[in-house]
Short mmCIF file of C-alpha atoms in Angstrom, two decimals:
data_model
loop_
_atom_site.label_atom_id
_atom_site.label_comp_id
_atom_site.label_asym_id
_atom_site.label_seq_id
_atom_site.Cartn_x
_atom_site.Cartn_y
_atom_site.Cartn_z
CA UNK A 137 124.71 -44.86 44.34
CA UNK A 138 124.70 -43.01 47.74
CA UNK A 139 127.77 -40.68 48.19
CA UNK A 140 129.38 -39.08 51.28
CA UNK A 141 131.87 -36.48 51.36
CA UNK A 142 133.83 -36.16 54.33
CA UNK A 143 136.37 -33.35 54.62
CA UNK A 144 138.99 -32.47 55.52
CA UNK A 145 141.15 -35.82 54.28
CA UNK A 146 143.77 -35.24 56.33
CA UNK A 147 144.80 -32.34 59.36
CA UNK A 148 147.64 -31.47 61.89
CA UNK A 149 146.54 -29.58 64.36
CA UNK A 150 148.66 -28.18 67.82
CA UNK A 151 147.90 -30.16 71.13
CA UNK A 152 144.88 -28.45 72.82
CA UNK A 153 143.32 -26.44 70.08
CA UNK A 154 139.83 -28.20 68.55
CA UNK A 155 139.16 -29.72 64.92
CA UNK A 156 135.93 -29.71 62.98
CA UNK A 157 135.20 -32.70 60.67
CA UNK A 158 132.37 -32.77 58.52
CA UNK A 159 130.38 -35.16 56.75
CA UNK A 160 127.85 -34.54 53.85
CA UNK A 161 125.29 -36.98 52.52
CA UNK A 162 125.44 -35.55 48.80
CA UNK A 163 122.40 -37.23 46.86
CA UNK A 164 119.95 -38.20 49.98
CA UNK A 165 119.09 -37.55 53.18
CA UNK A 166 120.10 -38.88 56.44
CA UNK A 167 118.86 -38.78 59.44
CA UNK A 168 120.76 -40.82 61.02
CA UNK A 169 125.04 -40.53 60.38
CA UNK A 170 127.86 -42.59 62.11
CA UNK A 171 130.85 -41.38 63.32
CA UNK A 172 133.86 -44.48 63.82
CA UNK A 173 137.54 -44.04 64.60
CA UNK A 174 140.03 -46.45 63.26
CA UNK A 175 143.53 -46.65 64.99
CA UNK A 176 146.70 -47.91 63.32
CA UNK A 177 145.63 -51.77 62.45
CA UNK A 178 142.72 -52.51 64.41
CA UNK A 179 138.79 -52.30 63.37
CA UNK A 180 136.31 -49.86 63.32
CA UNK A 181 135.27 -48.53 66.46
CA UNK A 182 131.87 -46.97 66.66
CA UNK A 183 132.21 -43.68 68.43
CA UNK A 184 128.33 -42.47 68.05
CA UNK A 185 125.38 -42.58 66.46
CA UNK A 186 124.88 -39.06 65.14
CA UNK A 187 121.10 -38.16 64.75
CA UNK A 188 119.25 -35.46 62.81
CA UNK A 189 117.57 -32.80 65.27
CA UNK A 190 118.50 -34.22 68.55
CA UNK A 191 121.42 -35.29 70.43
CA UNK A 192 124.22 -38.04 69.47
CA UNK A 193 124.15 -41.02 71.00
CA UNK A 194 127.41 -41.97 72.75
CA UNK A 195 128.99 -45.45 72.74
CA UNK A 196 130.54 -46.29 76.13
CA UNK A 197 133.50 -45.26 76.98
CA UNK A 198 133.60 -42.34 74.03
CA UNK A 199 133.42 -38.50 75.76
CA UNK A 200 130.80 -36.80 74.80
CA UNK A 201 132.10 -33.15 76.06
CA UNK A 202 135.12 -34.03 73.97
CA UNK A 203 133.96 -35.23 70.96
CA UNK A 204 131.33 -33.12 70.16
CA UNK A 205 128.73 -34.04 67.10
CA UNK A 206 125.92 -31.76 65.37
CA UNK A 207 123.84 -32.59 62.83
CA UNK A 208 121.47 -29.81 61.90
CA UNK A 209 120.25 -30.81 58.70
CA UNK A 210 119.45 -33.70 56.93
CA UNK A 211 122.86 -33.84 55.40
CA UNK A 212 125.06 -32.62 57.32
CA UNK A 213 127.02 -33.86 60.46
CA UNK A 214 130.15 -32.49 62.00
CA UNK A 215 132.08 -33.87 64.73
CA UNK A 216 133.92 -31.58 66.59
CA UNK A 217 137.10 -33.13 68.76
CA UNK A 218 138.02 -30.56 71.51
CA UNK A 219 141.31 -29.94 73.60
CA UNK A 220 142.86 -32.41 71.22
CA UNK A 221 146.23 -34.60 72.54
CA UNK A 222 148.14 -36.75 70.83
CA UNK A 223 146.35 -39.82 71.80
CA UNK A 224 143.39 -38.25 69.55
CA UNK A 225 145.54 -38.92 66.69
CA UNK A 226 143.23 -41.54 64.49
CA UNK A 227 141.81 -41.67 61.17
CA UNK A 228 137.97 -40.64 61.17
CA UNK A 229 135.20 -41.95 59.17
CA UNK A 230 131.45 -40.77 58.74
CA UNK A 231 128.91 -43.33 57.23
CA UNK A 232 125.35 -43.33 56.89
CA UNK A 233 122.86 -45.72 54.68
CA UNK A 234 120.47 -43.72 52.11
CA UNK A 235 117.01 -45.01 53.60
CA UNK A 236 115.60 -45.08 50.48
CA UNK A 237 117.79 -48.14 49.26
CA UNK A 238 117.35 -51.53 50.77
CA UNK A 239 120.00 -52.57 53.52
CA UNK A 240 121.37 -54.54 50.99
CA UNK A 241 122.99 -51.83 49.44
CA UNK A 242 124.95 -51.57 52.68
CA UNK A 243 126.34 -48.07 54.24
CA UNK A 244 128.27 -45.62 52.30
CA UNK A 245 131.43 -44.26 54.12
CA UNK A 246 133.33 -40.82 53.75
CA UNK A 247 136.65 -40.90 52.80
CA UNK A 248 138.11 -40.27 55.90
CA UNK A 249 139.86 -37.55 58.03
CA UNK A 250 143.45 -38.31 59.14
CA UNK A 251 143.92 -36.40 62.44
CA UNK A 252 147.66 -35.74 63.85
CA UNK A 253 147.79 -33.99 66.37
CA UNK A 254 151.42 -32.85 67.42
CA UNK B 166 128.23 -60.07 74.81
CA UNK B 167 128.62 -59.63 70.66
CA UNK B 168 131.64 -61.00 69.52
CA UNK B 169 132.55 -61.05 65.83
CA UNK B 170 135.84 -63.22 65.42
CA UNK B 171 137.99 -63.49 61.13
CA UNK B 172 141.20 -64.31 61.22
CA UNK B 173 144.01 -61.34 61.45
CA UNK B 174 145.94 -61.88 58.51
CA UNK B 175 145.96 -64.32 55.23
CA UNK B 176 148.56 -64.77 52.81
CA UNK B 177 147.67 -65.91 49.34
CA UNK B 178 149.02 -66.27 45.66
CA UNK B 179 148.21 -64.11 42.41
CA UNK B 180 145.31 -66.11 40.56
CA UNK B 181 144.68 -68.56 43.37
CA UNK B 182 141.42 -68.72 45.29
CA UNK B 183 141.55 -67.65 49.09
CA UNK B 184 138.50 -68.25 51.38
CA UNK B 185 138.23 -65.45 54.91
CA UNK B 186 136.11 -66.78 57.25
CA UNK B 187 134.20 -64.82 59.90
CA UNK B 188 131.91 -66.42 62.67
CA UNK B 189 129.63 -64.40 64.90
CA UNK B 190 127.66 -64.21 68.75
CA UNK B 191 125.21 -61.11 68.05
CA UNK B 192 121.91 -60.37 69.77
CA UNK B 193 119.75 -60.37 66.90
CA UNK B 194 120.99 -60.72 63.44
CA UNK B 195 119.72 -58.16 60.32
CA UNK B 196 122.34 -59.68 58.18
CA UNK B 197 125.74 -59.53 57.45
CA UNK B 198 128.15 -57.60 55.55
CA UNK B 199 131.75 -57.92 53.80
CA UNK B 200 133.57 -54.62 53.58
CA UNK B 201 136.97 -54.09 51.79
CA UNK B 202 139.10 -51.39 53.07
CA UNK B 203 142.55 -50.43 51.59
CA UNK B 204 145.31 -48.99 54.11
CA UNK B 205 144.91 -45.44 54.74
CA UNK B 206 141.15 -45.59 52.71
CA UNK B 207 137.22 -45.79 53.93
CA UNK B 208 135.95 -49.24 53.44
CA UNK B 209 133.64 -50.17 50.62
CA UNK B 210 130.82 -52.14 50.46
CA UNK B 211 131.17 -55.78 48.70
CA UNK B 212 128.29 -58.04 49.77
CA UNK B 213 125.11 -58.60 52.72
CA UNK B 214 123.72 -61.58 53.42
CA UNK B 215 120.60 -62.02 55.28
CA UNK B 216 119.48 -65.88 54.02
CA UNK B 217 121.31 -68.64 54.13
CA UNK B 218 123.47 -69.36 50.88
CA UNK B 219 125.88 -68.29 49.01
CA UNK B 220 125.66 -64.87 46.68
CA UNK B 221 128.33 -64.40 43.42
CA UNK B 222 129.50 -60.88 42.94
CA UNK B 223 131.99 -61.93 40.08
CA UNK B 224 135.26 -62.66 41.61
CA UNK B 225 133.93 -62.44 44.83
CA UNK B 226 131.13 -64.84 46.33
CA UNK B 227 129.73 -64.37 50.09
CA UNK B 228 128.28 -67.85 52.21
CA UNK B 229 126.00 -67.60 55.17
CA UNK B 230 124.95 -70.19 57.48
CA UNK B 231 123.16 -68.48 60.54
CA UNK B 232 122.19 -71.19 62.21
CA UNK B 233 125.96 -71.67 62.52
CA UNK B 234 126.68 -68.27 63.51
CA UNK B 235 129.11 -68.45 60.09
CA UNK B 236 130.30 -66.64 57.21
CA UNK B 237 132.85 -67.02 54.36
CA UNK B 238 134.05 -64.61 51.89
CA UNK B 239 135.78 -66.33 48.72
CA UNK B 240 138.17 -64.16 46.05
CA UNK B 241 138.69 -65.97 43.01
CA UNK B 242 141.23 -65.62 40.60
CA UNK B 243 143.37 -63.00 43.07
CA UNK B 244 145.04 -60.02 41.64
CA UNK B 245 147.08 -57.88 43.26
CA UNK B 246 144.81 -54.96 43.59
CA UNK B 247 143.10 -57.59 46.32
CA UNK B 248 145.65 -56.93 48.62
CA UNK B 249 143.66 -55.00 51.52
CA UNK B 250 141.74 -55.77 54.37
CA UNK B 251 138.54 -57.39 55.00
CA UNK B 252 136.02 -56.68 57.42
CA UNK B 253 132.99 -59.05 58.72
CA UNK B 254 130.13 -56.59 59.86
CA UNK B 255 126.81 -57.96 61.73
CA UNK B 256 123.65 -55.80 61.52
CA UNK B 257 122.20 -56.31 65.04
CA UNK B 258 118.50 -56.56 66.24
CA UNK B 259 118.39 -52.77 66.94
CA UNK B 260 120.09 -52.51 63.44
CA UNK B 261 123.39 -51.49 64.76
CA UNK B 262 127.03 -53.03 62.86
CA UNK B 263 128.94 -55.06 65.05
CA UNK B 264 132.36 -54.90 63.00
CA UNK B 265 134.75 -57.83 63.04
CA UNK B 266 139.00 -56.94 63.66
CA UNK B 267 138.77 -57.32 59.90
CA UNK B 268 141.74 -59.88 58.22
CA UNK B 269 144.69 -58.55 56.30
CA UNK B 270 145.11 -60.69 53.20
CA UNK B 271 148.61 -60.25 51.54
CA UNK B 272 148.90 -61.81 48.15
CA UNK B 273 151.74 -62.31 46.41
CA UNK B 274 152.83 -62.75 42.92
#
């Protein structure tokens, strides 16, 4: 089935200094990668809609100077959360759906990225 | 607006039978998802329906009525390891997931 590796699983970084995230479609390509952030029980919140070759596509209310997200090749996408504060303190997920399965196979997630930021 | 509504937290019993509902307002509908995420863990993918019915993954069996806006998820013979939460997903008409607040199910032995 389709895999995605997200790293790193888990970082503490210093208030005001930036984080890189990265997420990795391993057996297919994706042009299209998802980028949610999940606080402390609550849902999944949709952050943007990362696309291959041109720029993310911002849900309201989400910064897009702040939260910045490349995705260069077909599987690769990194989201990039600059000047971090505490309040940026959330676990990360990546997800994207191998196009060539039906949408019945659903979307595969990363594992996650657990960002404190002290 | 899109509004995707499951109850926030079930308890159930080891080997008992617990049904999570989830009802939905979406513009468009590309089917509908069932996601189980443990604490501190990505979610993973259990079931999609798109037609009205029910579909049996062993233990686990997904209903959808859409012309009631409705969905059940039923565990069957509930283990421990079940303990997690589940989330209700919509695919919209521009094929976007509309995510429910997910429900915590607690079972105990």
């Amino acid at each position: 089935g389709a895999v995605v590796s997200q790293h790193p699983s888990w970082v503490i970084c210093k208030s005001g200094t930036s984080v890189k995230i990265e997420c990795r479609s391993l057996d297919f390509q994706a042009t299209t990668m998802f980028w949610y952030r999940q606080f402390p029980k609550q849902s999944l919140m949709l952050m943007a809609t990362s696309n291959e070759g041109s720029k993310a596509t911002y849900e309201q209310g989400v910064e897009k100077d702040k939260f910045l997200i490349n995705h260069a090749s077909l599987t690769l996408s990194t989201l990039t959360v600059t000047s971090a504060h505490p309040e940026d303190s959330s676990f990360y997920i990546c997800s994207a759906r191998d196009p060539g399965q039906g949408v019945s196979e659903g979307y595969t997630f990363g594992s996650g990225t657990r960002l404190t930021v002290v | 607006g899109q509004n995707i509504d499951q109850p926030t937290e079930m308890t159930a019993t080891e080997g008992a039978i617990v049904q999570i509902n989830c009802t939905y307002q979406t513009s468009g509908f590309n089917g509908l998802f069932w996601y189980q995420q443990h604490a501190g863990e990505a979610p993973t993918f259990l079931s999609y329906n798109v037609l009205d019915g029910l579909e049996e993954k062993g233990r686990f069996s997904s209903f959808l009525s859409r012309s009631k806006g409705y969905s059940y998820l039923l565990l069957k013979e509930l283990q421990m390891k079940d303990s997690a939460s589940y989330l209700c997903a919509v695919m919209d008409s521009n094929y976007q997931l509309i995510w429910g607040a997910g429900t915590k199910l607690i079972i105990k032995p």
